[in-house]
Tab-separated table of C-alpha atoms in Angstrom:
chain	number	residue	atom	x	y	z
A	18	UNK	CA	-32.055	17.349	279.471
A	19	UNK	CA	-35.558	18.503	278.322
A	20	UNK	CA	-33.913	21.545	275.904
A	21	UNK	CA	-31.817	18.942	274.574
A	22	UNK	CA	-34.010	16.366	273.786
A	23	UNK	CA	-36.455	18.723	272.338
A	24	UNK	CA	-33.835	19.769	270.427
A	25	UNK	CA	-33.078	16.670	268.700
A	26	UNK	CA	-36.583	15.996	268.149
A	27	UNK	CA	-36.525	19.536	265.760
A	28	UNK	CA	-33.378	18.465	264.251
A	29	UNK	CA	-34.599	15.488	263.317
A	30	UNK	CA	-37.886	16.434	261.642
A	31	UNK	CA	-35.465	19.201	259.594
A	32	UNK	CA	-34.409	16.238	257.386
A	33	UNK	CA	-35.768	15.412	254.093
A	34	UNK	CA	-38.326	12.815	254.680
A	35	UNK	CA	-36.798	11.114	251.467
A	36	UNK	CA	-33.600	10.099	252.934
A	37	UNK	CA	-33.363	5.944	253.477
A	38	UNK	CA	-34.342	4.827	256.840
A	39	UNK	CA	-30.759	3.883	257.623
A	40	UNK	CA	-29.212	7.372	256.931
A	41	UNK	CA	-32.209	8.781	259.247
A	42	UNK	CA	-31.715	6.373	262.312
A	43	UNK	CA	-27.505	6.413	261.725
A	44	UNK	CA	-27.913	10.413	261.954
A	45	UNK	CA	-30.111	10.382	264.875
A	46	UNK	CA	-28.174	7.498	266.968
A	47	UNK	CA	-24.726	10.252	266.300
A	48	UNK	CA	-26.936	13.304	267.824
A	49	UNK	CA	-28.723	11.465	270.992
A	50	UNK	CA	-24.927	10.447	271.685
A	51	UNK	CA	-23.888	14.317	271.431
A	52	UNK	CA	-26.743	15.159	273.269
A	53	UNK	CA	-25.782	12.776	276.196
A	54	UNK	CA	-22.263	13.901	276.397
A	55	UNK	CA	-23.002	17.454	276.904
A	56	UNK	CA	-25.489	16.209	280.073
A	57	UNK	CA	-22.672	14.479	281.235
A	58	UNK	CA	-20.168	17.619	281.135
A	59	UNK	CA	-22.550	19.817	282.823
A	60	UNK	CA	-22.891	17.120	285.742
A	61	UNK	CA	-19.471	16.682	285.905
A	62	UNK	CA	-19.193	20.840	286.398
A	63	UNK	CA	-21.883	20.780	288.795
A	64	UNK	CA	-20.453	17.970	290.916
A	65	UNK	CA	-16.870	19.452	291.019
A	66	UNK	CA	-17.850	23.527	291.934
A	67	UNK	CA	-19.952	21.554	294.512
A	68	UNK	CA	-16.729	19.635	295.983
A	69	UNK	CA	-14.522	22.917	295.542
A	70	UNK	CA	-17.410	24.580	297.750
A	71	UNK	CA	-16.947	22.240	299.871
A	72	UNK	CA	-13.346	21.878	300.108
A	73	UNK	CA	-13.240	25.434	301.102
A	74	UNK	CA	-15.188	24.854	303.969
A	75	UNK	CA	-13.067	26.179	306.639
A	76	UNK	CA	-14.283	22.548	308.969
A	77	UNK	CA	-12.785	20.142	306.588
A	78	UNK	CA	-9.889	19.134	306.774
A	79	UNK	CA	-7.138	17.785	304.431
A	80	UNK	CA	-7.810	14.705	305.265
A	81	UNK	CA	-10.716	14.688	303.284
A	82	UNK	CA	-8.966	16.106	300.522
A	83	UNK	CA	-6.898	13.151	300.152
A	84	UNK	CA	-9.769	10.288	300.637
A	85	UNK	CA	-11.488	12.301	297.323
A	86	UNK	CA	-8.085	12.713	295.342
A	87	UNK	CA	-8.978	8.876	293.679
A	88	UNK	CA	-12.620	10.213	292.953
A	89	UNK	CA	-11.432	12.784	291.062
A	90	UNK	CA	-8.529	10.823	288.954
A	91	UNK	CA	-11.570	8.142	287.722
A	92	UNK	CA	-13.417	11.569	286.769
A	93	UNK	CA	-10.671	13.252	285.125
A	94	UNK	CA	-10.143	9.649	283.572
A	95	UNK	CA	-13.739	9.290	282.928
A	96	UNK	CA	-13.397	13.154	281.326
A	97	UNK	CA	-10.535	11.632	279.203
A	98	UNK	CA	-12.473	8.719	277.697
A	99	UNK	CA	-15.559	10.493	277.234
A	100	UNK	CA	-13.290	13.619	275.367
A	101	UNK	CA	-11.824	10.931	272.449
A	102	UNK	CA	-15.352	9.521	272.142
A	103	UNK	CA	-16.899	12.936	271.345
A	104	UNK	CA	-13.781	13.987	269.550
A	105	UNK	CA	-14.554	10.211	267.118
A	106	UNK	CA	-18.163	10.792	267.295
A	107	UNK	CA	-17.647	14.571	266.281
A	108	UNK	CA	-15.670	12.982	263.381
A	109	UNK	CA	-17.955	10.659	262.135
A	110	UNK	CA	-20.560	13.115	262.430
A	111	UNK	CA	-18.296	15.054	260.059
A	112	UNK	CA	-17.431	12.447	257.697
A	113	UNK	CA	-21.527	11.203	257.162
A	114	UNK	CA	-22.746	15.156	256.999
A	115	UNK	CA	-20.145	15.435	254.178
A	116	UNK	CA	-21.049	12.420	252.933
A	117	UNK	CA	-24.508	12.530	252.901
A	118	UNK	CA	-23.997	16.396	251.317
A	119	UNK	CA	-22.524	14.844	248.703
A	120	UNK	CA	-25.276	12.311	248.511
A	121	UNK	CA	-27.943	14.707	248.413
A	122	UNK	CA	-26.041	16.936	245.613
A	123	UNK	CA	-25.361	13.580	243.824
A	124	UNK	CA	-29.720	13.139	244.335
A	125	UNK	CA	-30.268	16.996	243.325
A	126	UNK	CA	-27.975	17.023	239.931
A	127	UNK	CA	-28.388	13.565	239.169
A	128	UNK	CA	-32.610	14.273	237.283
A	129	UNK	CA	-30.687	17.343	235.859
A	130	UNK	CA	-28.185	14.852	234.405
A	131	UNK	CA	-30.512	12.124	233.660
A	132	UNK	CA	-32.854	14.626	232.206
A	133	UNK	CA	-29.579	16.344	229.902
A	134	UNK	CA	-27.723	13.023	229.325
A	135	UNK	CA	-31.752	11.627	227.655
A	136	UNK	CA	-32.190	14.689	225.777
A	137	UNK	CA	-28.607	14.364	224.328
A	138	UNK	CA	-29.237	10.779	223.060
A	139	UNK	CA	-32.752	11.087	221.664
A	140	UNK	CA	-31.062	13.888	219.593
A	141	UNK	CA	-28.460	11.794	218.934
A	142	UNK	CA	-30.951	9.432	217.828
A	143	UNK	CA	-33.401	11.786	215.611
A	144	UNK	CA	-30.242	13.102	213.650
A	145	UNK	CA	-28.777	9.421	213.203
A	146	UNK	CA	-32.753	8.854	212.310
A	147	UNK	CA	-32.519	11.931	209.880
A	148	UNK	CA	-29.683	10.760	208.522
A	149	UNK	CA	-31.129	7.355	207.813
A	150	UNK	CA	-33.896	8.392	205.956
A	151	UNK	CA	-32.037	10.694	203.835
A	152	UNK	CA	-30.030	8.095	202.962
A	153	UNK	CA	-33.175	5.707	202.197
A	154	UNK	CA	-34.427	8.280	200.313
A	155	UNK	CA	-31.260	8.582	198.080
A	156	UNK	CA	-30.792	5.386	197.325
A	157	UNK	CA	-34.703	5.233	196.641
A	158	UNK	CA	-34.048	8.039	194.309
A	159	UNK	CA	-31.102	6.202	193.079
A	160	UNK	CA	-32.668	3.092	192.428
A	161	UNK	CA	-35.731	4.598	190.530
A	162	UNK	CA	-33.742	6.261	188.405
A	163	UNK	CA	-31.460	3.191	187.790
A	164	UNK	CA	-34.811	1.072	186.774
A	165	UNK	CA	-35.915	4.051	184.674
A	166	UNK	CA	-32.305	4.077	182.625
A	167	UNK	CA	-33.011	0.370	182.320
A	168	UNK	CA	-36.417	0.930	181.537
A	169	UNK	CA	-35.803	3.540	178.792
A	170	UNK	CA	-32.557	1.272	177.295
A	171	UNK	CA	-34.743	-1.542	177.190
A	172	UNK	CA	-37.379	0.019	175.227
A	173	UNK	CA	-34.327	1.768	173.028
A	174	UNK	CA	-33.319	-2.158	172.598
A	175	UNK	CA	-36.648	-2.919	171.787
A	176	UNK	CA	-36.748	-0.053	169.394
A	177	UNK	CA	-33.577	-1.503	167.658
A	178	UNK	CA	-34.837	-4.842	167.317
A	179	UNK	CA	-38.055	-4.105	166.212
A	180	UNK	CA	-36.236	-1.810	163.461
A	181	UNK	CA	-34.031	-4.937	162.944
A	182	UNK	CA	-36.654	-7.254	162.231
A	183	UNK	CA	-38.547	-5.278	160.297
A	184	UNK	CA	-35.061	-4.421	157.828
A	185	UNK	CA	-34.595	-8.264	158.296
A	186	UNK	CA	-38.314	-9.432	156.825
A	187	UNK	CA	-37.770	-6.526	154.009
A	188	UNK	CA	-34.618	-8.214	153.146
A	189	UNK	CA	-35.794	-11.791	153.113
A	190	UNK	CA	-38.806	-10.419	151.166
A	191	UNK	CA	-35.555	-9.112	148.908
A	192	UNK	CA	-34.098	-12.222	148.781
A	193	UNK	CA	-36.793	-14.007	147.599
A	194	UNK	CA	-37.751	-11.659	145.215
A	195	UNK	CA	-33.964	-11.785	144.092
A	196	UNK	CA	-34.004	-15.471	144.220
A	197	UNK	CA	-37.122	-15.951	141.686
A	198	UNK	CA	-35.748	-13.100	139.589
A	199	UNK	CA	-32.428	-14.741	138.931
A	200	UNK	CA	-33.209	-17.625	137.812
A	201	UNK	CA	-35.843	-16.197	135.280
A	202	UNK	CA	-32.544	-15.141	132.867
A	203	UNK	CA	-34.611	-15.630	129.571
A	204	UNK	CA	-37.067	-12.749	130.111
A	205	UNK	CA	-36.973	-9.196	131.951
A	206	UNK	CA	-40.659	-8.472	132.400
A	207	UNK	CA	-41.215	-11.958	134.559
A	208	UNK	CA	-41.337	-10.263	138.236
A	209	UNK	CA	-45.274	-10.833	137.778
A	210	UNK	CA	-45.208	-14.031	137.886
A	211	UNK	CA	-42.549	-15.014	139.966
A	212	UNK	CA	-44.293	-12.578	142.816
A	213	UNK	CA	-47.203	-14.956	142.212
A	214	UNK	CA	-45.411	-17.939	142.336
A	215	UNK	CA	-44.082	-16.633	145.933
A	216	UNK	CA	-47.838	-15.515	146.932
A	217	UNK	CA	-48.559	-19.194	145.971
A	218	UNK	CA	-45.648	-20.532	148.401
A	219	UNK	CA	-47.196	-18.541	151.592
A	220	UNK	CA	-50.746	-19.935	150.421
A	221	UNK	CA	-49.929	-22.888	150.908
A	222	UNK	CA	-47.745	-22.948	154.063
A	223	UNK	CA	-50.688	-21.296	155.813
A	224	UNK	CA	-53.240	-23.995	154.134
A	225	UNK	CA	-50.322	-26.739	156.219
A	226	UNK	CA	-50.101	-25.054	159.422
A	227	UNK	CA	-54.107	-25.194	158.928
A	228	UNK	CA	-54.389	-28.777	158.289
A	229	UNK	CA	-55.498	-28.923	154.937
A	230	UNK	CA	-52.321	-30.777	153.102
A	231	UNK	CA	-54.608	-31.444	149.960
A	232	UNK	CA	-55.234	-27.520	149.197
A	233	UNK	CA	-50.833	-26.934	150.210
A	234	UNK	CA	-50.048	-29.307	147.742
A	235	UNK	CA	-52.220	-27.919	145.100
A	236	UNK	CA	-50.743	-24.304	145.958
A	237	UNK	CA	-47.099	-25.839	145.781
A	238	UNK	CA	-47.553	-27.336	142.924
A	239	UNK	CA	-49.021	-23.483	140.811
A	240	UNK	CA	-45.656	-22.263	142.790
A	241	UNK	CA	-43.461	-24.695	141.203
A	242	UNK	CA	-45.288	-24.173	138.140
A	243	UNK	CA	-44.161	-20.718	137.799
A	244	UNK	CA	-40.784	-21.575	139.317
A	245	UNK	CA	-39.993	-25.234	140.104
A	246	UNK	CA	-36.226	-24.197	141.365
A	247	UNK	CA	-36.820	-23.556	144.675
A	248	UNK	CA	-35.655	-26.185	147.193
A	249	UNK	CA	-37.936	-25.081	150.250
A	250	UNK	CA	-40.912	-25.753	148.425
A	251	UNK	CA	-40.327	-28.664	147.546
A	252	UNK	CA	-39.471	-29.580	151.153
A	253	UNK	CA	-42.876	-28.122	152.454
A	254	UNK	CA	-44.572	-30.413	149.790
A	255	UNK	CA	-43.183	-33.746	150.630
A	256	UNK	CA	-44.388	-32.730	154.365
A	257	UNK	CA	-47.447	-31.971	152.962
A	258	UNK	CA	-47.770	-35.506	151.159
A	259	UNK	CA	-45.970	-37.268	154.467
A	260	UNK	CA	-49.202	-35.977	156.200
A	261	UNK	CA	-51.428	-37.652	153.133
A	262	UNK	CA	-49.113	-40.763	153.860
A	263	UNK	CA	-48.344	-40.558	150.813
A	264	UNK	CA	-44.688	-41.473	151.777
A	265	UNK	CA	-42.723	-42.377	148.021
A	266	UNK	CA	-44.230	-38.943	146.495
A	267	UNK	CA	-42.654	-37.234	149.478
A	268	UNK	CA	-39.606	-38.677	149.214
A	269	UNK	CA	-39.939	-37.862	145.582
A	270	UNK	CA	-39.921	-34.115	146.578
A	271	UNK	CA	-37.636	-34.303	149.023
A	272	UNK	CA	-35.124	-35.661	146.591
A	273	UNK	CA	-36.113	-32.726	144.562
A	274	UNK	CA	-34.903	-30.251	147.207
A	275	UNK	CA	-32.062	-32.482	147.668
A	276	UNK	CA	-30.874	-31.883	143.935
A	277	UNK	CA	-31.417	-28.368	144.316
A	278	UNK	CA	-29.667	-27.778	147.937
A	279	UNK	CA	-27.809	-30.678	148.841
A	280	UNK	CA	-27.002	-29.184	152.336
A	281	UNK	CA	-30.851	-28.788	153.100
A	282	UNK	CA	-30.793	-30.467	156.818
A	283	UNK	CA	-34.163	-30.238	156.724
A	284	UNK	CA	-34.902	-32.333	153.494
A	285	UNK	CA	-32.585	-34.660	154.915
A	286	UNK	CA	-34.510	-35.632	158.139
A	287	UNK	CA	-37.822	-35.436	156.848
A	288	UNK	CA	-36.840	-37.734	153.542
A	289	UNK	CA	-36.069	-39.757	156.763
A	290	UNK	CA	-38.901	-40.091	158.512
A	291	UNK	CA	-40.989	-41.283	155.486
A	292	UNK	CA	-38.254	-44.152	154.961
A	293	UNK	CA	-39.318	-45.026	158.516
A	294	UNK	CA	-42.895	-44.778	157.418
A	295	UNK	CA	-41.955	-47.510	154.208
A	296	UNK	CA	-39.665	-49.393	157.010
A	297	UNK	CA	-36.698	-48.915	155.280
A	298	UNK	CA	-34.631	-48.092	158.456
A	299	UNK	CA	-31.104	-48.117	156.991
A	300	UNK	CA	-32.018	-46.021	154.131
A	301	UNK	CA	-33.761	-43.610	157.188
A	302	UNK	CA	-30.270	-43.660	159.083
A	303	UNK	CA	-28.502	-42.906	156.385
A	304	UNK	CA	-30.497	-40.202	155.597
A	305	UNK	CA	-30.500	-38.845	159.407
A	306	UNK	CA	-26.762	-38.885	159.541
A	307	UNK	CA	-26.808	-36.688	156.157
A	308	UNK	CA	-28.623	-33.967	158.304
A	309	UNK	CA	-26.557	-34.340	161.260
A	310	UNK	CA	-23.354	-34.079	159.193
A	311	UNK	CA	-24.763	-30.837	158.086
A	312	UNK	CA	-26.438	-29.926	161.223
A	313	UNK	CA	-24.276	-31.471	164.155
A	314	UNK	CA	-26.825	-30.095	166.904
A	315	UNK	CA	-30.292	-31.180	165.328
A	316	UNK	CA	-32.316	-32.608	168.232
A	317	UNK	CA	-34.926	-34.214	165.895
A	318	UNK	CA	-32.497	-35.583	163.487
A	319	UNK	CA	-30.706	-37.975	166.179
A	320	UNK	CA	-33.775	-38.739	168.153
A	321	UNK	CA	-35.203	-40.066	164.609
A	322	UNK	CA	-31.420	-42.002	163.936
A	323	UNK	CA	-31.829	-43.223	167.156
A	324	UNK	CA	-36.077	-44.487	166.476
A	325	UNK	CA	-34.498	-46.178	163.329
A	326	UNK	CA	-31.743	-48.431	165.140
A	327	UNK	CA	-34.278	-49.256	167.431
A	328	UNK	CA	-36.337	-50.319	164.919
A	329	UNK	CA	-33.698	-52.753	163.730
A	330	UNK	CA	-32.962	-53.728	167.592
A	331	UNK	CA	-29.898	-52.233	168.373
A	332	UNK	CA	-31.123	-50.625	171.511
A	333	UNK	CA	-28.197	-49.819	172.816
A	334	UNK	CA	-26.628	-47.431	169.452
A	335	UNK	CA	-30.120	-46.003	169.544
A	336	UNK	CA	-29.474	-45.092	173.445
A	337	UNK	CA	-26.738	-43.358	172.790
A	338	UNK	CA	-28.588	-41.479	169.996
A	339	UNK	CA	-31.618	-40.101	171.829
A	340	UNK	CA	-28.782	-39.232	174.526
A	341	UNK	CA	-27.216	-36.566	172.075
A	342	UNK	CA	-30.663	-35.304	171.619
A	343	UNK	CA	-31.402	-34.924	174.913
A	344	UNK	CA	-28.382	-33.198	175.149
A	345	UNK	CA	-29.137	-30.925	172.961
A	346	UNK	CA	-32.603	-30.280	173.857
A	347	UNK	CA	-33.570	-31.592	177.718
A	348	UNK	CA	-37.249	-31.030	177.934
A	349	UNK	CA	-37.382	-33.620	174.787
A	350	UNK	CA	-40.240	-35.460	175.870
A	351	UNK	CA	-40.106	-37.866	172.344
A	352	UNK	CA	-36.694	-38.555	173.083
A	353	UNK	CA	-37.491	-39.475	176.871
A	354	UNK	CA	-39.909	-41.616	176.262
A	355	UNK	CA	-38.260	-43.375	173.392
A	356	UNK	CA	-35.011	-43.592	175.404
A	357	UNK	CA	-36.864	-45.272	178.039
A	358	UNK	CA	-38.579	-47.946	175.439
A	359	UNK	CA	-34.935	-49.237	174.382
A	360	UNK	CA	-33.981	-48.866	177.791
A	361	UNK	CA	-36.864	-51.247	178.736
A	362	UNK	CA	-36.007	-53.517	175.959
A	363	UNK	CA	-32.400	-53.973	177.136
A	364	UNK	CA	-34.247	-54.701	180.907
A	365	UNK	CA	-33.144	-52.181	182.700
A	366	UNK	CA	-36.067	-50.892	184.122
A	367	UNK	CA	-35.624	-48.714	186.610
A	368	UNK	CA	-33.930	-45.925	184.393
A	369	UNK	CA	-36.357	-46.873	181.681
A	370	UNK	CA	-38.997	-45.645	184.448
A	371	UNK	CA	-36.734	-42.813	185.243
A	372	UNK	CA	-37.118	-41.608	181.425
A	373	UNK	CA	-41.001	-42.101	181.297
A	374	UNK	CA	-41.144	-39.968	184.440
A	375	UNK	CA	-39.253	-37.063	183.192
A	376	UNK	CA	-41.285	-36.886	180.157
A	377	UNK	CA	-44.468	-36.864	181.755
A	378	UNK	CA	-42.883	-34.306	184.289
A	379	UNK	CA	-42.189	-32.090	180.874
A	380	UNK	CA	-45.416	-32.654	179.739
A	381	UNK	CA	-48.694	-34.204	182.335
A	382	UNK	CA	-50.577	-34.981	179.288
A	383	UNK	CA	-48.393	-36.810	177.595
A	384	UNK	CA	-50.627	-40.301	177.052
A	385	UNK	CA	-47.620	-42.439	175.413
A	386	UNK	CA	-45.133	-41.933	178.400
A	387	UNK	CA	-48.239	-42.784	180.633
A	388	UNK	CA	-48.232	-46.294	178.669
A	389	UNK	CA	-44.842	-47.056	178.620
A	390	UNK	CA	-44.634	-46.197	182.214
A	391	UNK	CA	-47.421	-48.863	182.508
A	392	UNK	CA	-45.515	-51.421	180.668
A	393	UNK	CA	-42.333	-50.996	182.329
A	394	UNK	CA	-44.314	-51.236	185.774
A	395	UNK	CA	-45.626	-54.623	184.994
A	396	UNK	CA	-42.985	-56.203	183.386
A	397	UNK	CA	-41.049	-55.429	187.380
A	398	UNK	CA	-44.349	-56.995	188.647
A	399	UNK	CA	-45.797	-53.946	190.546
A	400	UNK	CA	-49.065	-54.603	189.424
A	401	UNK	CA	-50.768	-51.467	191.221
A	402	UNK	CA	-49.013	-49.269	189.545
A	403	UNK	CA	-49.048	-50.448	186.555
A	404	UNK	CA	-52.791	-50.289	186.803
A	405	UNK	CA	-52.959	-46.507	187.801
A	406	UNK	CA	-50.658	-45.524	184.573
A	407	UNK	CA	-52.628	-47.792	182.411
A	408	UNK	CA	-55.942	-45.923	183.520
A	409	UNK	CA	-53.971	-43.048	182.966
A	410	UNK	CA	-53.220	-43.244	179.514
A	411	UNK	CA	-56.677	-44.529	178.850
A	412	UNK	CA	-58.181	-41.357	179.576
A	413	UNK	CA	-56.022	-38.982	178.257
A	414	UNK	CA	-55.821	-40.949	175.107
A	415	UNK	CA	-59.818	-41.450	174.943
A	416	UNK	CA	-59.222	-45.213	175.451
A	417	UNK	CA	-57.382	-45.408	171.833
A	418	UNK	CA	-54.728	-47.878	174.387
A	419	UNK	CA	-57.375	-50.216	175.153
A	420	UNK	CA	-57.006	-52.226	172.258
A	421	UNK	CA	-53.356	-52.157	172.641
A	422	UNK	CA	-53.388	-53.378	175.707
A	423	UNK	CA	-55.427	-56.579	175.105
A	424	UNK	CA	-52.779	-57.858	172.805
A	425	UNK	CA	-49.904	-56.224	174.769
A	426	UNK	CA	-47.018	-58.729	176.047
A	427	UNK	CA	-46.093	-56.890	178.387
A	428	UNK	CA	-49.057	-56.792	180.150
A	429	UNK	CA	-49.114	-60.453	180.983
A	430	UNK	CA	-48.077	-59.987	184.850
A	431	UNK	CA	-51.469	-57.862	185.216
A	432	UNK	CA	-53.455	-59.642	181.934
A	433	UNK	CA	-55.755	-61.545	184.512
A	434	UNK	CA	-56.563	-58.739	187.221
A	435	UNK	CA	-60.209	-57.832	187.534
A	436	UNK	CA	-59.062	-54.342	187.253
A	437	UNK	CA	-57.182	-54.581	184.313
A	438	UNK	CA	-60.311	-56.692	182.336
A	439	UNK	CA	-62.824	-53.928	183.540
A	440	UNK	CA	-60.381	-51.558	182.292
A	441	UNK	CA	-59.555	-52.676	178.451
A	442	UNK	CA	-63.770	-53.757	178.099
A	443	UNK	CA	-64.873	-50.474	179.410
C-alpha cells in the first residue's frame, strides 16, 4: 500500500502543472482507483493460498470445505465485479490519456498555428496594403496629369482667345476705318481726317464714362464735324445731353441715329427714356416697343415700357412688362423694385414686399427698395417695420428721403409716431 501510494504521488507531480484543475483531479481519482484494485487482488491471493494451506491440513475435514464453498463464490463474485470495473476504469483511463494527448498536441501546435495562421494574414494584409497604395499612387499620378492636360488646354484656349480678340479689335479698328473711308467717295487722300474724326469719337466716350458730358459733347460734335454719318455717335451724344437734361436735343440726336440706322435698339430705348423725362409716356412706349421689336430680349427696354405704363396707371400691363425683364435678367434690382411699386399700387402687398426684398437681397445698398419696402410696410399697418426700413433708407441715402417722407401718403399709418417725427427732423 505504501509503494503504491507513493507511486501515485510521483505520477501525479509528472503532469504539466498547466493542465485545468479538472483534468488533474479526473486523472488522479482514475489512478487511486487502479491503485486500490491491485491491493485488493493481492489480499484476495493472500487470503486464498492461506485457505488452500489450510485445507490441506491433514485435521480438517471436508466438512469444512463445504461451510467455506459460499465464501469463496461471493469472492469469486466479488473477483467478477471488481474485474469489469478495472476492465471500464482501464478504458476510461484509455479514452482520457488519448484524449488528453490529443489535447495537449492540440495546446503544443495550436501557438505554432496561431503564430503561422497571424503571419499569413498580416502578409496578406501588407500586400493588399501594397497594393492599395500603388493604386493611390496611380490614380494620383493619373489625376495630376489629367489637371495638367486641362491646365495646358486651358491656357492653349486662353491662347486662342486672346489671339481672337486681339484679330477681333484689329478688325473693328478695320471696320471703322472702312466705315469713315467709304463714305468719304469725293476725295482719296481723306484717311487723315476721318482717323481724327474716330480719335475724336474715343475722346469723348472716355470724357462720358468720366463724367464730364459737357467736354463728350464738344468731342462728338469735332467727330461729326469731320464725319456726321455715323449713327453711334450720335447715340453717345444724346446720352451725353440726357445727362445735361437736356432731353429735346437728345432726342434730336437720337433721331439722328435713327435716320442713319433705323434698327439701332439702342437709339430706340434711350430716345425713350428722355420722352419719360418730357412725360410723354406714349411717345416713350412706342419708342420702347421699337427696340424690343428689334431686340426681343432687351432687359432695359421692357423694364422702361413697363416704368411708362405705370406712369399712365396701368399697373397691371406694366407688371407684366418688368416680368419679361426679369425674365430675362433675374438679379434686376430696377425691375424688382419697380415691379413691387405697381404691385403695391394694385394692393397687393405682400408680393409687392416680396419684390422689394429680392432687390435689396441683389443689392444691401440699394436705398430706393429700402423705401418702398417702408411704404409697403405701413400702408399693411406694421408700423415697426416700417420704421426700421425707413431709417434704413435714410442712411444709406444721406437722409435725401427725409423730405419725401414728410409729404409721403403712404406714411400716414406711422405720420404721428415719435419715432417717425425724430426721424424726418433729424
Amino acid at each position: 500500500m505504501v509503494s503504491d501510494k507513493g507511486k501515485r504521488n510521483n505520477s501525479c507531480q509528472k503532469f504539466p502543472l498547466t493542465l485545468p484543475k479538472s483534468i488533474c483531479i479526473f486523472i488522479l481519482t482514475l489512478m487511486f482507483s487502479i491503485g486500490e484494485s491491485a491491493v485488493y487482488s493481492q489480499n484476495k491471493n493472500y487470503y486464498i493460498n492461506n485457505k488452500i494451506n489450510h485445507d490441506y491440513q491433514p485435521e480438517k475435514s471436508l466438512i469444512l470445505l463445504a461451510q467455506n464453498q459460499t465464501q469463496l463464490e461471493e469472492f469469486d463474485f466479488r473477483e467478477e465485479i471488481r474485474d469489469r470495473v478495472r476492465q471500464e476504469v482501464d478504458y476510461t483511463f484509455r479514452h482520457a490519456t488519448s484524449l488528453l494527448g490529443v489535447f495537449l498536441i492540440v495546446l503544443t501546435f495550436f501557438p505554432a498555428s496561431a503564430a503561422i495562421w497571424i503571419w499569413f494574414s498580416q502578409a496578406k494584409l501588407a500586400n493588399k496594403i501594397d497594393i492599395t497604395e500603388q493604386e493611390i499612387d496611380s490614380l494620383k499620378y493619373d489625376t495630376i496629369s489629367q489637371l495638367k492636360e486641362i491646365v495646358e488646354e486651358a491656357q492653349i484656349i486662353l491662347n486662342e482667345l486672346k489671339q481672337q480678340s486681339n484679330k477681333a479689335d484689329e478688325k473693328i479698328e478695320q471696320l471703322q476705318k472702312d466705315t469713315l473711308i467709304q463714305y468719304s467717295s469725293t476725295q482719296e487722300d481723306n484717311s487723315e481726317p476721318l482717323m481724327m474724326a474716330n480719335d475724336y469719337a474715343k475722346q469723348a466716350s472716355q470724357f462720358l464714362l468720366a463724367g464730364r458730358p459737357k467736354e463728350a459733347i464738344n468731342a462728338y460734335n469735332q467727330a461729326l464735324k469731320i464725319y456726321p454719318e455715323m449713327a453711334e455717335i450720335w447715340n453717345n451724344r444724346g446720352v451725353a445731353l440726357t445727362r445735361l437734361k437736356m432731353f429735346d436735343e437728345a432726342i434730336a440726336s437720337y433721331d439722328r441715329a435713327l435716320q442713319i440706322q433705323p434698327d439701332y435698339a439702342d437709339a430706340w430705348n434711350n430716345r425713350g427714356v428722355s420722352l419719360i423725362e418730357l412725360q410723354h409716356y406714349q411717345e416713350g412706349i412706342n419708342s420702347f416697343e421699337q427696340g424690343i421689336k428689334v431686340k426681343p430680349d432687351y432687359a432695359d427696354a421692357w423694364n422702361n415700357r413697363g416704368v411708362c405704363l405705370a406712369k399712365i396707371q396701368k399697373y397691371q400691363e406694366a407688371v407684366k412688362s418688368y416680368n419679361q425683364a426679369i425674365a430675362i435678367r433675374n438679379n434686376y434690382t430696377d425691375a424688382w423694385n419697380n415691379r413691387g411699386v405697381s404691385l403695391m399700387k394694385l394692393g397687393i402687398y405682400e408680393e409687392a414686399i416680396a419684390c422689394f426684398d429680392n432687390a435689396v437681397k441683389i443689392k444691401p445698398n440699394y436705398s430706393n427698395a429700402w423705401y418702398n419696402l417702408a411704404r409697403c410696410c405701413s400702408l399693411k399697418g406694421e408700423v415697426e417695420i416700417a420704421l426700421q426700413h425707413l431709417e434704413k433708407a435714410i442712411i444709406l441715402n444721406d437722409g435725401n428721403y427725409q423730405e419725401m417722407a414728410k409729404n409721403e401718403p403712404d406714411f400716414e399709418n406711422i405720420r404721428h409716431n415719435d419715432l417717425f417725427q425724430k426721424l424726418i427732423l433729424n
